């Protein structure tokens, strides 16, 4: 178990072995669905990079990658609904089979915005894989084509996910009960 940097109250929701098993299953499913085609994976930074790095190694069709940097939260845990592009794509996605890779779907505000932005760039197809889905929190009708785990309405960190930029390095996904320290106080 990887306990580094955990000061506040957390408990494990998904351990590393469980995550690895599910990521492998997603990789197999995605490979089967894209058989004979080339897949262009777009990782949504920063939360999705750990998941994407693992997922890509379980995909056995030809893959190219790009990254889109966005910031949707400030330093807290409630969505602002405002999405800021912090890094745009390096290349055009016109005519490509695009798979957007997200860490977590919550209210759906972020991906609704991204979907519109990406669709306007004319990919041949656009699908979404999200490692986690807090389906009960949805405010806009966003649908992920592939979901790792549907989870309850809890704030989670680790495996790339942060709270105020912390905890991304944890190997497992933990539920965070913030203390004043977490808020930088
Ligand atoms: P949405 O726009 O409400 O769907 O929020 C999606 C984004 O909010 C994700 O890509 C995450 O960056 C962030 N987010 C939502 N819930 C959590 C959480 O439990 N832990 C960490 N980040 C989260
Ligand atoms: Mg994110």
CSV table of C-alpha atoms and ligand atoms in Angstrom, one decimal:
chain,number,residue,atom,x,y,z
A,1,UNK,CA,0.0,0.0,0.0
A,2,UNK,CA,1.2,3.4,-0.9
A,3,UNK,CA,0.5,5.8,1.9
A,4,UNK,CA,2.9,8.7,1.1
A,5,UNK,CA,1.6,12.2,1.4
A,6,UNK,CA,-1.7,11.2,3.0
A,7,UNK,CA,-2.2,13.3,6.1
A,8,UNK,CA,-5.9,13.9,6.1
A,9,UNK,CA,-8.6,11.4,6.7
A,10,UNK,CA,-8.8,9.0,3.7
A,11,UNK,CA,-9.9,5.5,3.0
A,12,UNK,CA,-9.3,3.2,0.1
A,13,UNK,CA,-12.1,2.9,-2.4
A,14,UNK,CA,-10.3,1.1,-5.2
A,15,UNK,CA,-7.0,-0.6,-4.6
A,16,UNK,CA,-4.2,-0.8,-7.2
A,17,UNK,CA,-5.0,-4.4,-8.2
A,18,UNK,CA,-8.6,-3.8,-8.7
A,19,UNK,CA,-7.9,-0.7,-10.9
A,20,UNK,CA,-5.3,-2.7,-12.9
A,21,UNK,CA,-7.8,-5.5,-13.6
A,22,UNK,CA,-10.5,-3.1,-14.8
A,23,UNK,CA,-8.1,-1.0,-16.9
A,24,UNK,CA,-7.0,-4.3,-18.6
A,25,UNK,CA,-10.7,-5.2,-19.3
A,26,UNK,CA,-11.3,-1.7,-20.8
A,27,UNK,CA,-8.2,-2.1,-23.0
A,28,UNK,CA,-9.5,-5.4,-24.3
A,29,UNK,CA,-13.0,-4.0,-25.0
A,30,UNK,CA,-11.7,-0.9,-26.7
A,31,UNK,CA,-9.2,-2.9,-28.8
A,32,UNK,CA,-12.1,-5.2,-30.0
A,33,UNK,CA,-14.3,-2.2,-30.9
A,34,UNK,CA,-11.6,-0.5,-32.9
A,35,UNK,CA,-10.1,-3.6,-34.6
A,36,UNK,CA,-8.6,-2.8,-37.9
A,37,UNK,CA,-8.7,1.0,-37.3
A,38,UNK,CA,-6.3,3.5,-35.9
A,39,UNK,CA,-7.3,5.1,-32.6
A,40,UNK,CA,-6.4,8.6,-31.7
A,41,UNK,CA,-6.5,9.0,-27.9
A,42,UNK,CA,-6.8,12.4,-26.4
A,43,UNK,CA,-5.9,12.6,-22.7
A,44,UNK,CA,-7.6,15.3,-20.7
A,45,UNK,CA,-4.9,16.8,-18.4
A,46,UNK,CA,-4.1,16.6,-15.8
A,47,UNK,CA,-6.3,14.1,-14.1
A,48,UNK,CA,-6.3,11.4,-16.9
A,49,UNK,CA,-2.6,10.9,-17.6
A,50,UNK,CA,-2.0,8.1,-15.1
A,51,UNK,CA,-5.1,6.2,-16.3
A,52,UNK,CA,-4.2,6.8,-20.0
A,53,UNK,CA,-0.6,5.6,-19.5
A,54,UNK,CA,-1.9,2.3,-18.1
A,55,UNK,CA,-4.8,1.9,-20.6
A,56,UNK,CA,-2.7,2.4,-23.7
A,57,UNK,CA,-0.5,-0.6,-22.7
A,58,UNK,CA,-3.6,-2.8,-22.9
A,59,UNK,CA,-4.7,-1.6,-26.3
A,60,UNK,CA,-3.5,-3.7,-29.2
A,61,UNK,CA,-4.7,-1.7,-32.2
A,62,UNK,CA,-2.6,1.1,-33.7
A,63,UNK,CA,-2.7,4.2,-31.5
A,64,UNK,CA,-1.7,7.9,-31.7
A,65,UNK,CA,-1.9,10.2,-28.7
A,66,UNK,CA,-2.5,13.9,-28.0
A,67,UNK,CA,-3.3,15.8,-24.9
A,68,UNK,CA,-5.7,18.6,-24.0
A,69,UNK,CA,-5.1,20.6,-20.9
A,70,UNK,CA,-8.1,22.0,-19.1
A,71,UNK,CA,-8.8,23.5,-15.7
A,72,UNK,CA,-12.4,23.2,-14.6
A,73,UNK,CA,-12.0,23.4,-10.8
A,74,UNK,CA,-10.2,26.1,-8.8
A,75,UNK,CA,-8.4,24.6,-5.9
A,76,UNK,CA,-11.6,23.2,-4.2
A,77,UNK,CA,-14.0,20.4,-4.8
A,78,UNK,CA,-17.0,22.0,-6.4
A,79,UNK,CA,-17.3,22.6,-10.1
A,80,UNK,CA,-17.4,26.2,-11.4
A,81,UNK,CA,-18.9,25.2,-14.8
A,82,UNK,CA,-16.1,27.3,-16.3
A,83,UNK,CA,-13.6,25.4,-18.4
A,84,UNK,CA,-10.3,27.0,-19.3
A,85,UNK,CA,-8.0,25.5,-22.0
A,86,UNK,CA,-4.5,25.4,-20.6
A,87,UNK,CA,-3.0,23.4,-23.4
A,88,UNK,CA,-4.6,22.9,-26.8
A,89,UNK,CA,-4.2,19.8,-29.1
A,90,UNK,CA,-0.9,19.6,-31.1
A,91,UNK,CA,-2.6,18.4,-34.3
A,92,UNK,CA,-5.9,18.4,-36.1
A,93,UNK,CA,-8.4,15.6,-35.4
A,94,UNK,CA,-10.3,16.0,-38.6
A,95,UNK,CA,-11.3,12.6,-40.0
A,96,UNK,CA,-9.8,10.6,-37.0
A,97,UNK,CA,-11.4,8.0,-34.8
A,98,UNK,CA,-11.0,10.0,-31.5
A,99,UNK,CA,-11.3,8.5,-28.0
A,100,UNK,CA,-11.2,11.2,-25.3
A,101,UNK,CA,-9.8,9.9,-22.0
A,102,UNK,CA,-11.2,11.4,-18.8
A,103,UNK,CA,-10.4,10.6,-15.2
A,104,UNK,CA,-13.9,11.2,-13.8
A,105,UNK,CA,-17.4,12.3,-15.0
A,106,UNK,CA,-19.2,14.3,-12.3
A,107,UNK,CA,-21.7,16.9,-13.2
A,108,UNK,CA,-20.9,16.5,-16.9
A,109,UNK,CA,-20.3,20.2,-17.4
A,110,UNK,CA,-16.7,19.7,-18.4
A,111,UNK,CA,-17.2,17.0,-20.9
A,112,UNK,CA,-20.2,18.7,-22.5
A,113,UNK,CA,-18.0,21.7,-23.2
A,114,UNK,CA,-15.2,19.4,-24.5
A,115,UNK,CA,-17.6,17.4,-26.7
A,116,UNK,CA,-18.8,20.6,-28.4
A,117,UNK,CA,-15.3,21.8,-28.9
A,118,UNK,CA,-14.0,18.5,-30.3
A,119,UNK,CA,-17.0,17.9,-32.5
A,120,UNK,CA,-16.5,21.3,-34.1
A,121,UNK,CA,-13.1,20.0,-35.2
A,122,UNK,CA,-14.7,17.3,-37.3
A,123,UNK,CA,-13.4,13.9,-36.1
A,124,UNK,CA,-14.7,10.9,-38.0
A,125,UNK,CA,-15.9,9.5,-34.7
A,126,UNK,CA,-15.7,10.7,-31.1
A,127,UNK,CA,-16.1,8.4,-28.1
A,128,UNK,CA,-15.3,8.9,-24.4
A,129,UNK,CA,-13.7,6.6,-21.8
A,130,UNK,CA,-13.9,7.7,-18.2
A,131,UNK,CA,-12.2,5.7,-15.4
A,132,UNK,CA,-14.8,6.8,-12.9
A,133,UNK,CA,-18.4,7.9,-13.1
A,134,UNK,CA,-20.3,9.7,-10.4
A,135,UNK,CA,-23.5,9.1,-12.3
A,136,UNK,CA,-25.8,10.4,-9.5
A,137,UNK,CA,-24.2,13.9,-9.7
A,138,UNK,CA,-24.9,14.5,-13.4
A,139,UNK,CA,-26.4,17.8,-14.3
A,140,UNK,CA,-26.0,17.5,-18.1
A,141,UNK,CA,-26.8,14.3,-20.0
A,142,UNK,CA,-23.3,13.2,-20.8
A,143,UNK,CA,-22.8,9.6,-21.7
A,144,UNK,CA,-19.4,7.8,-21.5
A,145,UNK,CA,-19.0,5.0,-24.0
A,146,UNK,CA,-16.7,3.1,-21.6
A,147,UNK,CA,-16.7,3.5,-17.8
A,148,UNK,CA,-14.3,1.9,-15.4
A,149,UNK,CA,-16.2,2.1,-12.2
A,150,UNK,CA,-19.5,3.9,-11.3
A,151,UNK,CA,-18.9,5.3,-7.8
A,152,UNK,CA,-21.1,7.0,-5.2
A,153,UNK,CA,-21.1,10.8,-4.6
A,154,UNK,CA,-17.7,11.0,-2.8
A,155,UNK,CA,-14.7,13.1,-3.4
A,156,UNK,CA,-11.9,10.8,-4.5
A,157,UNK,CA,-8.1,11.3,-5.0
A,158,UNK,CA,-5.2,9.3,-6.3
A,159,UNK,CA,-4.2,7.5,-9.5
A,160,UNK,CA,-4.0,10.9,-11.2
A,161,UNK,CA,-6.9,12.6,-9.4
A,162,UNK,CA,-6.2,15.5,-7.2
A,163,UNK,CA,-7.5,17.8,-4.5
A,164,UNK,CA,-5.9,21.2,-4.9
A,165,UNK,CA,-3.1,19.5,-7.0
A,166,UNK,CA,-2.3,17.0,-4.3
A,167,UNK,CA,-2.5,13.2,-4.0
A,168,UNK,CA,-2.1,12.4,-7.8
A,169,UNK,CA,0.8,10.0,-7.0
A,170,UNK,CA,-1.2,7.6,-4.9
A,171,UNK,CA,-1.4,4.1,-6.5
A,172,UNK,CA,-5.0,3.6,-5.2
A,173,UNK,CA,-8.1,5.7,-5.3
A,174,UNK,CA,-9.1,7.0,-1.9
A,175,UNK,CA,-12.0,8.9,-0.5
A,176,UNK,CA,-10.9,12.2,0.9
A,177,UNK,CA,-12.5,13.9,3.9
A,178,UNK,CA,-10.7,17.2,3.7
A,179,UNK,CA,-9.0,18.8,6.7
A,180,UNK,CA,-8.0,22.5,6.9
A,181,UNK,CA,-4.5,21.4,5.9
A,182,UNK,CA,-5.8,20.2,2.5
A,183,UNK,CA,-7.2,23.6,1.8
A,184,UNK,CA,-3.7,25.0,2.3
A,185,UNK,CA,-4.6,26.5,5.7
B,1,LIG,P1,-17.6,17.8,-14.1
B,1,LIG,O1,-17.5,18.9,-15.1
B,1,LIG,O2,-18.5,18.1,-12.9
B,1,LIG,O3,-18.1,16.5,-14.8
B,1,LIG,O4,-16.2,17.5,-13.5
B,1,LIG,C1,-15.3,16.7,-14.1
B,1,LIG,C2,-13.9,17.1,-13.6
B,1,LIG,O5,-14.0,17.5,-12.2
B,1,LIG,C3,-13.0,15.9,-13.6
B,1,LIG,O6,-12.3,15.8,-14.8
B,1,LIG,C4,-12.1,16.2,-12.4
B,1,LIG,O7,-11.0,17.0,-12.8
B,1,LIG,C5,-13.0,17.0,-11.4
B,1,LIG,N1,-13.5,16.1,-10.4
B,1,LIG,C6,-14.8,15.8,-10.2
B,1,LIG,N2,-15.0,15.0,-9.2
B,1,LIG,C7,-13.8,14.7,-8.7
B,1,LIG,C8,-13.3,14.0,-7.5
B,1,LIG,O8,-14.0,13.3,-6.8
B,1,LIG,N3,-12.0,14.0,-7.3
B,1,LIG,C9,-11.1,14.7,-8.1
B,1,LIG,N4,-11.5,15.5,-9.2
B,1,LIG,C10,-12.8,15.5,-9.4
B,2,LIG,MG1,-10.2,16.4,-14.8
